[in-house]
XYZ file of C-alpha atoms in Angstrom:
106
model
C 98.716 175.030 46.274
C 98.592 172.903 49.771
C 100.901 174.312 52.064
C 102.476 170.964 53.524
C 105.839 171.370 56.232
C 107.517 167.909 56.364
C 108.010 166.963 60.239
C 111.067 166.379 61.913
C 114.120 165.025 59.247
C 111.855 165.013 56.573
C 111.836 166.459 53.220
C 109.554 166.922 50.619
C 111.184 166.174 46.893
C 109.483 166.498 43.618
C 111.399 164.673 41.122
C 113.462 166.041 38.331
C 112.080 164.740 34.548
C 113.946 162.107 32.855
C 115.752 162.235 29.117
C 112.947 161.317 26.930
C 116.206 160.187 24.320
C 119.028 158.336 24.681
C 122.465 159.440 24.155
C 122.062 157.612 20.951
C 119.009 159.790 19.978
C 116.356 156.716 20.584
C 113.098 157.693 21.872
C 112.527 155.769 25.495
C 108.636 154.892 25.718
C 107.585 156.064 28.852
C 106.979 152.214 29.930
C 110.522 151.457 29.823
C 111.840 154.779 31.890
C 113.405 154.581 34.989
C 111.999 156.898 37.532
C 114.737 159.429 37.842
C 116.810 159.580 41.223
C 117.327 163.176 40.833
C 115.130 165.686 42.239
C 114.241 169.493 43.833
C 113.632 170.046 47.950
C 110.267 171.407 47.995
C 110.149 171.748 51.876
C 111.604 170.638 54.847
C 110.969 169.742 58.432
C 112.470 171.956 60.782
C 115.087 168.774 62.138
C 115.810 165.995 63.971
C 116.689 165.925 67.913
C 120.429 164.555 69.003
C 120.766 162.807 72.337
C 120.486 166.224 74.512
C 117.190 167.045 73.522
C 118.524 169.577 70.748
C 116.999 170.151 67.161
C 119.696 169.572 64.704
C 118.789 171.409 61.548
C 119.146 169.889 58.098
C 121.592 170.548 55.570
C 119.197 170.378 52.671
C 117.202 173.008 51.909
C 114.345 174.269 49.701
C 114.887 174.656 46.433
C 118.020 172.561 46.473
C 118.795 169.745 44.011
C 119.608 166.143 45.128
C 120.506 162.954 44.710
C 118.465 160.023 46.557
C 118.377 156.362 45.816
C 116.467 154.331 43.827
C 113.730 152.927 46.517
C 113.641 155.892 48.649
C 111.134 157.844 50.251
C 107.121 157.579 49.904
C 105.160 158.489 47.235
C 102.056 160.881 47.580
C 99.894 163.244 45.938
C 99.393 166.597 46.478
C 97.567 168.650 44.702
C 97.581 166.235 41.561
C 101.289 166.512 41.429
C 103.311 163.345 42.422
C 105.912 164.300 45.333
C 108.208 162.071 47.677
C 108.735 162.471 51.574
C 112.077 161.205 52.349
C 114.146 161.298 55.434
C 117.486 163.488 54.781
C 119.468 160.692 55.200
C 118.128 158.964 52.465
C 119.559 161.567 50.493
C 122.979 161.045 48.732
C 123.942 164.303 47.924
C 123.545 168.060 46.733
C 123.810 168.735 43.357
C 125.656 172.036 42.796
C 125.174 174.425 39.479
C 128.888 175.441 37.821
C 127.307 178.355 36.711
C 129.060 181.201 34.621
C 132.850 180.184 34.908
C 135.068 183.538 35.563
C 138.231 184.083 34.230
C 140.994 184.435 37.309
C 142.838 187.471 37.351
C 147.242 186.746 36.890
């Protein structure tokens, strides 16, 4: 694979597949999906500068899973595989994993 470093506050998302059936088991033709606003940080840029000159890191990082809106970020193609560069603050939010729940201790 293409190594590819987003600059500055950018990051590189490949989305996260859609439901291919509703909640009422109908199968959604591929036509009528929505592209899915959820997807996994591939790569970031190493920050943006504040008003001293500094590079503010991001908060996102890869392998992280987010949240971004409908219309954002740029569409390209590497390596046959349909990514998005996005600037981090078109990102909504981080999606956290519950994982394995642990029983407290009385």
């Amino acid at each position: 694979m293409t190594k590819f470093r987003p600059l500055h506050d950018r990051v590189l998302v490949r989305r996260v597949t859609a439901e291919e059936k509703s909640a009422g088991g109908i199968i959604i033709p591929d036509t009528a999906k929505e592209k899915p606003q959820e997807g996994e940080v591939v790569s970031v840029g190493a920050g943006a500068r504040n008003e001293a000159g500094q590079v503010v890191a991001l908060e996102v990082k890869a392998g992280d899973r987010i949240l971004f809106g409908k219309w954002s970020g740029t569409e390209v193609k590497l390596d046959g595989e349909e990514l998005l560069i996005m600037k981090e603050s078109d990102i909504m939010g981080i999606v956290e994993s519950t994982g394995a729940t642990t029983a407290k201790a009385a």
